[in-house]
């Protein structure tokens, strides 16, 4: 840590190299982030990975005397950024962790982090976020490092953005805009793209600016003919009206897509198929856990918000019961409310589930903060009444003392490693035990001509015993009420 000014004691700078374990390695080399060895066995064919790594230069095609440009095109246009945070509460380590997370977000978005500063204040400055004097110091840092963008660790008001840009003389964005940019890059499905577009327009609406002639009035005065006299509508007012119209259209489209997912959920409820939702902090290993449990083959990448579109897969408990496993979008501290609202239909998978696997990164310096941030979002979507299992992932990399502390504090928790397979069998047994059990126990002699009922008993209930007799299949099962009513005619007379 170095000081940003010889006269300033309340501003701290993060050096180019963060302390060990502090800064997330958001952009790893492909051969480090995902190997084609053991990982491929349970991660499956990740076709999205090749798309993410597209647009590479082909060596040997350059007409220069020496081809020294064997790098990805993406790396040729990296924005050079300086990070700015305001430390209002907590410890200095908390402020550094928050800025380190912002650095990982910036790297995931495709930026090159040059430096970071933390300003100690009671509250952010209403005009420039960090105060006029510190804004001038920030300008000096921008000139010194050659940065072209400043990223603030908080949501800035439109006035703060304009004032800070006027002083720094470079583009200024906030944490919300950065997260929205990452979501826009990673959204693949039609619904995901629509949700991100809606969140971006909600964010953009109060921040529209008019430049020069854009503030001129349209059709004003008496020259426009009948019904056009008056002050007219400025260009910025026109833009805002069009954005509101697009937002209304986007909400209608998302509501229509939500109907399709609701139909699928109703079908699962009709067949009494239990559902399990995987929720957790971004980059905690939710997709890796889904792949380990089901072999889904969804994209796994050591980057924040690598997975946006929910994935639902069929799984089976050790006792043979079927259930669905849904991977959801990752959460983060201070998740923008625009995203919570836009992705509410997607997050409803958590609220409608029978069990939540709350995945937390055991190797994180402060996993308790991750748990608190995720539970805050779970409360926002109304899923507080759903049973929860805390899954402490990356146990192979975690500090044993941290694991012991989490297991002691979180009474309903288990330590696993999606990479090595440690604790997976115990987790499956725990899921089997926690899922709701059918309420009716019945014994029936099902004729062989009604084998479909036997198959449904295996799929939708718990088979306690099964015996094949000359008259049919003698089943002792625990099933839901609807299936029990269908099996009742076949209850032996001695048991009726």
PDB file of C-alpha atoms in Angstrom, residues 225-483:
ATOM      1  CA  UNK A 225     -48.681  24.639 -38.351  1.00  0.00           C
ATOM      2  CA  UNK A 226     -51.712  23.719 -36.299  1.00  0.00           C
ATOM      3  CA  UNK A 227     -51.228  22.020 -32.887  1.00  0.00           C
ATOM      4  CA  UNK A 228     -47.455  22.548 -32.943  1.00  0.00           C
ATOM      5  CA  UNK A 229     -47.136  25.952 -31.276  1.00  0.00           C
ATOM      6  CA  UNK A 230     -45.475  26.182 -27.915  1.00  0.00           C
ATOM      7  CA  UNK A 231     -42.095  25.342 -26.443  1.00  0.00           C
ATOM      8  CA  UNK A 232     -41.806  22.028 -28.268  1.00  0.00           C
ATOM      9  CA  UNK A 233     -39.992  18.881 -27.134  1.00  0.00           C
ATOM     10  CA  UNK A 234     -36.237  18.797 -26.664  1.00  0.00           C
ATOM     11  CA  UNK A 235     -34.116  16.003 -28.086  1.00  0.00           C
ATOM     12  CA  UNK A 236     -33.363  14.634 -24.625  1.00  0.00           C
ATOM     13  CA  UNK A 237     -37.088  14.521 -23.821  1.00  0.00           C
ATOM     14  CA  UNK A 238     -37.668  12.610 -27.040  1.00  0.00           C
ATOM     15  CA  UNK A 239     -34.926  10.142 -26.114  1.00  0.00           C
ATOM     16  CA  UNK A 240     -36.439   9.595 -22.673  1.00  0.00           C
ATOM     17  CA  UNK A 241     -39.883   9.005 -24.128  1.00  0.00           C
ATOM     18  CA  UNK A 242     -38.514   6.454 -26.583  1.00  0.00           C
ATOM     19  CA  UNK A 243     -36.615   4.653 -23.832  1.00  0.00           C
ATOM     20  CA  UNK A 244     -39.782   4.447 -21.717  1.00  0.00           C
ATOM     21  CA  UNK A 245     -41.640   2.987 -24.695  1.00  0.00           C
ATOM     22  CA  UNK A 246     -38.891   0.406 -25.233  1.00  0.00           C
ATOM     23  CA  UNK A 247     -38.896  -0.478 -21.520  1.00  0.00           C
ATOM     24  CA  UNK A 248     -42.655  -1.050 -21.594  1.00  0.00           C
ATOM     25  CA  UNK A 249     -42.261  -3.304 -24.635  1.00  0.00           C
ATOM     26  CA  UNK A 250     -39.388  -5.190 -22.966  1.00  0.00           C
ATOM     27  CA  UNK A 251     -41.428  -5.784 -19.813  1.00  0.00           C
ATOM     28  CA  UNK A 252     -44.237  -7.264 -21.910  1.00  0.00           C
ATOM     29  CA  UNK A 253     -41.808  -9.595 -23.686  1.00  0.00           C
ATOM     30  CA  UNK A 254     -40.249 -10.733 -20.401  1.00  0.00           C
ATOM     31  CA  UNK A 255     -43.727 -11.376 -18.963  1.00  0.00           C
ATOM     32  CA  UNK A 256     -44.546 -13.557 -21.976  1.00  0.00           C
ATOM     33  CA  UNK A 257     -41.297 -15.527 -21.575  1.00  0.00           C
ATOM     34  CA  UNK A 258     -42.002 -15.873 -17.862  1.00  0.00           C
ATOM     35  CA  UNK A 259     -45.272 -17.608 -18.748  1.00  0.00           C
ATOM     36  CA  UNK A 260     -43.375 -20.359 -20.582  1.00  0.00           C
ATOM     37  CA  UNK A 261     -41.175 -21.073 -17.577  1.00  0.00           C
ATOM     38  CA  UNK A 262     -44.193 -21.015 -15.264  1.00  0.00           C
ATOM     39  CA  UNK A 263     -45.877 -23.681 -17.421  1.00  0.00           C
ATOM     40  CA  UNK A 264     -42.819 -25.898 -17.019  1.00  0.00           C
ATOM     41  CA  UNK A 265     -42.839 -25.355 -13.254  1.00  0.00           C
ATOM     42  CA  UNK A 266     -46.533 -26.244 -13.078  1.00  0.00           C
ATOM     43  CA  UNK A 267     -45.849 -29.422 -15.020  1.00  0.00           C
ATOM     44  CA  UNK A 268     -43.170 -30.390 -12.503  1.00  0.00           C
ATOM     45  CA  UNK A 269     -45.540 -29.621  -9.649  1.00  0.00           C
ATOM     46  CA  UNK A 270     -48.263 -31.717 -11.274  1.00  0.00           C
ATOM     47  CA  UNK A 271     -45.930 -34.679 -11.377  1.00  0.00           C
ATOM     48  CA  UNK A 272     -44.765 -33.916  -7.836  1.00  0.00           C
ATOM     49  CA  UNK A 273     -41.118 -33.618  -8.918  1.00  0.00           C
ATOM     50  CA  UNK A 274     -39.107 -31.910  -6.140  1.00  0.00           C
ATOM     51  CA  UNK A 275     -36.861 -29.032  -7.178  1.00  0.00           C
ATOM     52  CA  UNK A 276     -33.499 -27.917  -5.828  1.00  0.00           C
ATOM     53  CA  UNK A 277     -32.036 -24.470  -6.637  1.00  0.00           C
ATOM     54  CA  UNK A 278     -28.312 -23.706  -6.532  1.00  0.00           C
ATOM     55  CA  UNK A 279     -27.793 -20.134  -5.324  1.00  0.00           C
ATOM     56  CA  UNK A 280     -24.673 -18.343  -4.201  1.00  0.00           C
ATOM     57  CA  UNK A 281     -22.092 -15.654  -4.722  1.00  0.00           C
ATOM     58  CA  UNK A 282     -20.642 -15.207  -8.178  1.00  0.00           C
ATOM     59  CA  UNK A 283     -17.621 -17.423  -8.877  1.00  0.00           C
ATOM     60  CA  UNK A 284     -18.373 -19.638  -5.849  1.00  0.00           C
ATOM     61  CA  UNK A 285     -18.491 -22.731  -8.080  1.00  0.00           C
ATOM     62  CA  UNK A 286     -22.237 -23.181  -8.679  1.00  0.00           C
ATOM     63  CA  UNK A 287     -21.867 -24.359 -12.283  1.00  0.00           C
ATOM     64  CA  UNK A 288     -19.008 -26.668 -11.302  1.00  0.00           C
ATOM     65  CA  UNK A 289     -21.214 -28.208  -8.627  1.00  0.00           C
ATOM     66  CA  UNK A 290     -24.078 -28.633 -11.133  1.00  0.00           C
ATOM     67  CA  UNK A 291     -21.709 -30.397 -13.527  1.00  0.00           C
ATOM     68  CA  UNK A 292     -20.391 -32.645 -10.757  1.00  0.00           C
ATOM     69  CA  UNK A 293     -23.908 -33.627  -9.617  1.00  0.00           C
ATOM     70  CA  UNK A 294     -25.552 -34.051 -13.030  1.00  0.00           C
ATOM     71  CA  UNK A 295     -22.877 -33.959 -15.758  1.00  0.00           C
ATOM     72  CA  UNK A 296     -24.707 -30.991 -17.290  1.00  0.00           C
ATOM     73  CA  UNK A 297     -21.687 -29.670 -19.208  1.00  0.00           C
ATOM     74  CA  UNK A 298     -22.484 -25.990 -18.590  1.00  0.00           C
ATOM     75  CA  UNK A 299     -19.769 -23.368 -18.956  1.00  0.00           C
ATOM     76  CA  UNK A 300     -17.261 -23.270 -16.095  1.00  0.00           C
ATOM     77  CA  UNK A 301     -14.873 -20.328 -15.976  1.00  0.00           C
ATOM     78  CA  UNK A 302     -12.894 -18.600 -13.247  1.00  0.00           C
ATOM     79  CA  UNK A 303     -14.628 -15.286 -13.882  1.00  0.00           C
ATOM     80  CA  UNK A 304     -17.366 -13.275 -12.226  1.00  0.00           C
ATOM     81  CA  UNK A 305     -20.863 -13.773 -13.669  1.00  0.00           C
ATOM     82  CA  UNK A 306     -19.647 -16.367 -16.193  1.00  0.00           C
ATOM     83  CA  UNK A 307     -23.126 -17.958 -16.049  1.00  0.00           C
ATOM     84  CA  UNK A 308     -26.254 -15.813 -16.447  1.00  0.00           C
ATOM     85  CA  UNK A 309     -28.918 -17.995 -18.025  1.00  0.00           C
ATOM     86  CA  UNK A 310     -30.552 -20.453 -15.599  1.00  0.00           C
ATOM     87  CA  UNK A 311     -29.942 -24.122 -16.317  1.00  0.00           C
ATOM     88  CA  UNK A 312     -32.355 -26.833 -15.103  1.00  0.00           C
ATOM     89  CA  UNK A 313     -31.216 -30.458 -15.144  1.00  0.00           C
ATOM     90  CA  UNK A 314     -32.786 -33.716 -14.049  1.00  0.00           C
ATOM     91  CA  UNK A 315     -31.058 -35.561 -11.220  1.00  0.00           C
ATOM     92  CA  UNK A 316     -31.636 -38.618  -9.047  1.00  0.00           C
ATOM     93  CA  UNK A 317     -31.134 -39.165  -5.330  1.00  0.00           C
ATOM     94  CA  UNK A 318     -29.201 -42.194  -4.011  1.00  0.00           C
ATOM     95  CA  UNK A 319     -32.566 -43.762  -3.115  1.00  0.00           C
ATOM     96  CA  UNK A 320     -33.791 -43.385  -6.711  1.00  0.00           C
ATOM     97  CA  UNK A 321     -36.086 -40.356  -6.401  1.00  0.00           C
ATOM     98  CA  UNK A 322     -36.088 -37.888  -9.285  1.00  0.00           C
ATOM     99  CA  UNK A 323     -35.681 -34.148  -8.740  1.00  0.00           C
ATOM    100  CA  UNK A 324     -34.644 -31.086 -10.744  1.00  0.00           C
ATOM    101  CA  UNK A 325     -31.489 -29.092 -10.104  1.00  0.00           C
ATOM    102  CA  UNK A 326     -31.460 -25.443 -11.234  1.00  0.00           C
ATOM    103  CA  UNK A 327     -28.346 -23.281 -11.551  1.00  0.00           C
ATOM    104  CA  UNK A 328     -29.149 -19.583 -11.044  1.00  0.00           C
ATOM    105  CA  UNK A 329     -27.384 -16.297 -11.720  1.00  0.00           C
ATOM    106  CA  UNK A 330     -24.685 -15.414  -9.212  1.00  0.00           C
ATOM    107  CA  UNK A 331     -25.066 -12.662  -6.642  1.00  0.00           C
ATOM    108  CA  UNK A 332     -22.632  -9.989  -5.503  1.00  0.00           C
ATOM    109  CA  UNK A 333     -22.431  -7.353  -2.796  1.00  0.00           C
ATOM    110  CA  UNK A 334     -24.506  -4.258  -3.587  1.00  0.00           C
ATOM    111  CA  UNK A 335     -26.209  -6.014  -6.499  1.00  0.00           C
ATOM    112  CA  UNK A 336     -27.861  -3.181  -8.497  1.00  0.00           C
ATOM    113  CA  UNK A 337     -31.587  -3.010  -7.856  1.00  0.00           C
ATOM    114  CA  UNK A 338     -32.089  -2.677 -11.627  1.00  0.00           C
ATOM    115  CA  UNK A 339     -30.746  -6.230 -11.998  1.00  0.00           C
ATOM    116  CA  UNK A 340     -32.785  -7.599  -9.093  1.00  0.00           C
ATOM    117  CA  UNK A 341     -35.953  -6.259 -10.733  1.00  0.00           C
ATOM    118  CA  UNK A 342     -35.032  -7.315 -14.280  1.00  0.00           C
ATOM    119  CA  UNK A 343     -33.957 -10.820 -13.221  1.00  0.00           C
ATOM    120  CA  UNK A 344     -36.811 -11.317 -10.761  1.00  0.00           C
ATOM    121  CA  UNK A 345     -38.524 -13.842 -13.056  1.00  0.00           C
ATOM    122  CA  UNK A 346     -35.288 -15.840 -13.266  1.00  0.00           C
ATOM    123  CA  UNK A 347     -34.687 -15.642  -9.522  1.00  0.00           C
ATOM    124  CA  UNK A 348     -38.173 -17.020  -8.913  1.00  0.00           C
ATOM    125  CA  UNK A 349     -36.592 -20.444  -9.511  1.00  0.00           C
ATOM    126  CA  UNK A 350     -35.112 -20.010  -6.033  1.00  0.00           C
ATOM    127  CA  UNK A 351     -38.391 -19.013  -4.411  1.00  0.00           C
ATOM    128  CA  UNK A 352     -40.334 -21.889  -5.995  1.00  0.00           C
ATOM    129  CA  UNK A 353     -37.812 -24.579  -5.074  1.00  0.00           C
ATOM    130  CA  UNK A 354     -38.172 -27.155  -2.296  1.00  0.00           C
ATOM    131  CA  UNK A 355     -34.535 -26.801  -1.230  1.00  0.00           C
ATOM    132  CA  UNK A 356     -31.757 -24.233  -1.725  1.00  0.00           C
ATOM    133  CA  UNK A 357     -28.119 -25.263  -2.035  1.00  0.00           C
ATOM    134  CA  UNK A 358     -26.418 -22.069  -0.890  1.00  0.00           C
ATOM    135  CA  UNK A 359     -22.907 -22.345  -2.351  1.00  0.00           C
ATOM    136  CA  UNK A 360     -20.156 -20.282  -0.736  1.00  0.00           C
ATOM    137  CA  UNK A 361     -16.480 -20.047  -1.721  1.00  0.00           C
ATOM    138  CA  UNK A 362     -14.551 -21.594   1.175  1.00  0.00           C
ATOM    139  CA  UNK A 363     -11.264 -20.179  -0.163  1.00  0.00           C
ATOM    140  CA  UNK A 364     -12.533 -16.580  -0.044  1.00  0.00           C
ATOM    141  CA  UNK A 365     -10.898 -14.350   2.607  1.00  0.00           C
ATOM    142  CA  UNK A 366     -14.284 -13.446   4.151  1.00  0.00           C
ATOM    143  CA  UNK A 367     -16.909 -16.060   3.164  1.00  0.00           C
ATOM    144  CA  UNK A 368     -19.333 -14.748   5.805  1.00  0.00           C
ATOM    145  CA  UNK A 369     -19.780 -11.584   3.732  1.00  0.00           C
ATOM    146  CA  UNK A 370     -20.725 -13.702   0.721  1.00  0.00           C
ATOM    147  CA  UNK A 371     -23.323 -15.551   2.771  1.00  0.00           C
ATOM    148  CA  UNK A 372     -24.844 -12.287   4.016  1.00  0.00           C
ATOM    149  CA  UNK A 373     -24.973 -10.735   0.520  1.00  0.00           C
ATOM    150  CA  UNK A 374     -26.721 -13.761  -0.998  1.00  0.00           C
ATOM    151  CA  UNK A 375     -29.247 -14.031   1.827  1.00  0.00           C
ATOM    152  CA  UNK A 376     -30.139 -10.373   1.335  1.00  0.00           C
ATOM    153  CA  UNK A 377     -31.079 -11.065  -2.307  1.00  0.00           C
ATOM    154  CA  UNK A 378     -32.928 -14.250  -1.304  1.00  0.00           C
ATOM    155  CA  UNK A 379     -35.023 -12.122   1.056  1.00  0.00           C
ATOM    156  CA  UNK A 380     -35.713  -9.663  -1.777  1.00  0.00           C
ATOM    157  CA  UNK A 381     -37.214 -12.425  -3.973  1.00  0.00           C
ATOM    158  CA  UNK A 382     -39.314 -13.829  -1.113  1.00  0.00           C
ATOM    159  CA  UNK A 383     -37.554 -17.181  -0.653  1.00  0.00           C
ATOM    160  CA  UNK A 384     -36.860 -16.968   3.074  1.00  0.00           C
ATOM    161  CA  UNK A 385     -39.142 -19.900   3.896  1.00  0.00           C
ATOM    162  CA  UNK A 386     -37.297 -22.423   1.699  1.00  0.00           C
ATOM    163  CA  UNK A 387     -35.007 -24.899   3.544  1.00  0.00           C
ATOM    164  CA  UNK A 388     -31.307 -24.197   2.970  1.00  0.00           C
ATOM    165  CA  UNK A 389     -28.126 -26.271   2.919  1.00  0.00           C
ATOM    166  CA  UNK A 390     -24.911 -24.227   3.033  1.00  0.00           C
ATOM    167  CA  UNK A 391     -22.437 -25.904   0.652  1.00  0.00           C
ATOM    168  CA  UNK A 392     -18.880 -24.741   1.376  1.00  0.00           C
ATOM    169  CA  UNK A 393     -17.209 -25.301  -1.993  1.00  0.00           C
ATOM    170  CA  UNK A 394     -13.485 -25.314  -2.887  1.00  0.00           C
ATOM    171  CA  UNK A 395     -12.707 -27.152   0.353  1.00  0.00           C
ATOM    172  CA  UNK A 396      -9.454 -28.400  -1.224  1.00  0.00           C
ATOM    173  CA  UNK A 397      -8.207 -24.783  -1.396  1.00  0.00           C
ATOM    174  CA  UNK A 398      -9.755 -23.422   1.802  1.00  0.00           C
ATOM    175  CA  UNK A 399      -7.970 -22.679   5.061  1.00  0.00           C
ATOM    176  CA  UNK A 400      -8.853 -25.537   7.490  1.00  0.00           C
ATOM    177  CA  UNK A 401      -9.510 -22.982  10.247  1.00  0.00           C
ATOM    178  CA  UNK A 402     -11.980 -21.117   8.019  1.00  0.00           C
ATOM    179  CA  UNK A 403     -13.736 -24.392   7.193  1.00  0.00           C
ATOM    180  CA  UNK A 404     -14.039 -25.277  10.860  1.00  0.00           C
ATOM    181  CA  UNK A 405     -15.403 -21.826  11.667  1.00  0.00           C
ATOM    182  CA  UNK A 406     -18.040 -21.994   8.921  1.00  0.00           C
ATOM    183  CA  UNK A 407     -19.103 -25.531   9.808  1.00  0.00           C
ATOM    184  CA  UNK A 408     -19.456 -24.483  13.439  1.00  0.00           C
ATOM    185  CA  UNK A 409     -21.434 -21.290  12.737  1.00  0.00           C
ATOM    186  CA  UNK A 410     -23.627 -22.682   9.943  1.00  0.00           C
ATOM    187  CA  UNK A 411     -25.362 -25.622  11.606  1.00  0.00           C
ATOM    188  CA  UNK A 412     -26.813 -26.998   8.369  1.00  0.00           C
ATOM    189  CA  UNK A 413     -23.673 -27.023   6.231  1.00  0.00           C
ATOM    190  CA  UNK A 414     -21.284 -29.368   4.461  1.00  0.00           C
ATOM    191  CA  UNK A 415     -17.789 -28.907   2.971  1.00  0.00           C
ATOM    192  CA  UNK A 416     -17.259 -30.168  -0.591  1.00  0.00           C
ATOM    193  CA  UNK A 417     -14.947 -29.745  -3.549  1.00  0.00           C
ATOM    194  CA  UNK A 418     -16.600 -29.797  -6.957  1.00  0.00           C
ATOM    195  CA  UNK A 419     -13.173 -30.157  -8.567  1.00  0.00           C
ATOM    196  CA  UNK A 420     -11.930 -33.188  -6.645  1.00  0.00           C
ATOM    197  CA  UNK A 421     -15.283 -34.746  -5.718  1.00  0.00           C
ATOM    198  CA  UNK A 422     -14.711 -34.497  -1.978  1.00  0.00           C
ATOM    199  CA  UNK A 423     -17.960 -34.552   0.007  1.00  0.00           C
ATOM    200  CA  UNK A 424     -20.210 -35.022  -3.066  1.00  0.00           C
ATOM    201  CA  UNK A 425     -21.596 -38.384  -1.902  1.00  0.00           C
ATOM    202  CA  UNK A 426     -22.393 -36.913   1.521  1.00  0.00           C
ATOM    203  CA  UNK A 427     -24.088 -33.936  -0.177  1.00  0.00           C
ATOM    204  CA  UNK A 428     -26.269 -36.228  -2.309  1.00  0.00           C
ATOM    205  CA  UNK A 429     -27.333 -38.136   0.809  1.00  0.00           C
ATOM    206  CA  UNK A 430     -28.142 -34.857   2.552  1.00  0.00           C
ATOM    207  CA  UNK A 431     -30.247 -33.689  -0.415  1.00  0.00           C
ATOM    208  CA  UNK A 432     -32.116 -37.016  -0.352  1.00  0.00           C
ATOM    209  CA  UNK A 433     -32.839 -36.573   3.330  1.00  0.00           C
ATOM    210  CA  UNK A 434     -33.920 -32.901   3.072  1.00  0.00           C
ATOM    211  CA  UNK A 435     -36.222 -33.136   0.050  1.00  0.00           C
ATOM    212  CA  UNK A 436     -39.924 -33.376   0.977  1.00  0.00           C
ATOM    213  CA  UNK A 437     -41.119 -36.950   1.254  1.00  0.00           C
ATOM    214  CA  UNK A 438     -44.480 -38.206  -0.093  1.00  0.00           C
ATOM    215  CA  UNK A 439     -47.177 -38.190   2.560  1.00  0.00           C
ATOM    216  CA  UNK A 440     -49.105 -41.451   1.930  1.00  0.00           C
ATOM    217  CA  UNK A 441     -47.729 -44.936   2.558  1.00  0.00           C
ATOM    218  CA  UNK A 442     -49.593 -47.699   0.712  1.00  0.00           C
ATOM    219  CA  UNK A 443     -49.193 -51.365  -0.221  1.00  0.00           C
ATOM    220  CA  UNK A 444     -50.724 -52.481  -3.523  1.00  0.00           C
ATOM    221  CA  UNK A 445     -50.698 -55.517  -5.820  1.00  0.00           C
ATOM    222  CA  UNK A 446     -50.469 -53.969  -9.277  1.00  0.00           C
ATOM    223  CA  UNK A 447     -51.311 -56.244 -12.236  1.00  0.00           C
ATOM    224  CA  UNK A 448     -48.610 -56.617 -14.857  1.00  0.00           C
ATOM    225  CA  UNK A 449     -50.984 -55.005 -17.359  1.00  0.00           C
ATOM    226  CA  UNK A 450     -50.671 -51.733 -15.393  1.00  0.00           C
ATOM    227  CA  UNK A 451     -46.892 -51.447 -15.420  1.00  0.00           C
ATOM    228  CA  UNK A 452     -47.191 -47.689 -15.947  1.00  0.00           C
ATOM    229  CA  UNK A 453     -48.359 -47.310 -12.340  1.00  0.00           C
ATOM    230  CA  UNK A 454     -45.269 -49.168 -11.133  1.00  0.00           C
ATOM    231  CA  UNK A 455     -43.050 -46.860 -13.198  1.00  0.00           C
ATOM    232  CA  UNK A 456     -44.796 -43.775 -11.768  1.00  0.00           C
ATOM    233  CA  UNK A 457     -44.341 -45.116  -8.255  1.00  0.00           C
ATOM    234  CA  UNK A 458     -40.576 -45.315  -8.910  1.00  0.00           C
ATOM    235  CA  UNK A 459     -40.438 -41.846 -10.514  1.00  0.00           C
ATOM    236  CA  UNK A 460     -42.753 -39.894  -8.208  1.00  0.00           C
ATOM    237  CA  UNK A 461     -42.538 -41.755  -4.891  1.00  0.00           C
ATOM    238  CA  UNK A 462     -40.330 -43.816  -2.651  1.00  0.00           C
ATOM    239  CA  UNK A 463     -40.418 -47.578  -3.179  1.00  0.00           C
ATOM    240  CA  UNK A 464     -39.968 -49.233   0.225  1.00  0.00           C
ATOM    241  CA  UNK A 465     -40.236 -52.827  -1.080  1.00  0.00           C
ATOM    242  CA  UNK A 466     -41.065 -54.543  -4.363  1.00  0.00           C
ATOM    243  CA  UNK A 467     -41.932 -58.191  -4.994  1.00  0.00           C
ATOM    244  CA  UNK A 468     -42.974 -59.886  -8.229  1.00  0.00           C
ATOM    245  CA  UNK A 469     -45.780 -62.432  -7.690  1.00  0.00           C
ATOM    246  CA  UNK A 470     -47.847 -64.529 -10.144  1.00  0.00           C
ATOM    247  CA  UNK A 471     -50.716 -62.013  -9.803  1.00  0.00           C
ATOM    248  CA  UNK A 472     -48.628 -58.889 -10.292  1.00  0.00           C
ATOM    249  CA  UNK A 473     -46.108 -56.548  -8.628  1.00  0.00           C
ATOM    250  CA  UNK A 474     -46.538 -56.226  -4.873  1.00  0.00           C
ATOM    251  CA  UNK A 475     -45.427 -52.688  -3.983  1.00  0.00           C
ATOM    252  CA  UNK A 476     -44.978 -51.013  -0.653  1.00  0.00           C
ATOM    253  CA  UNK A 477     -44.471 -47.328  -1.478  1.00  0.00           C
ATOM    254  CA  UNK A 478     -44.745 -43.840  -0.094  1.00  0.00           C
ATOM    255  CA  UNK A 479     -46.444 -41.606  -2.687  1.00  0.00           C
ATOM    256  CA  UNK A 480     -48.417 -38.374  -2.973  1.00  0.00           C
ATOM    257  CA  UNK A 481     -52.192 -38.339  -2.594  1.00  0.00           C
ATOM    258  CA  UNK A 482     -53.089 -38.368  -6.311  1.00  0.00           C
ATOM    259  CA  UNK A 483     -51.040 -41.463  -7.085  1.00  0.00           C
TER     260      UNK A 483
END
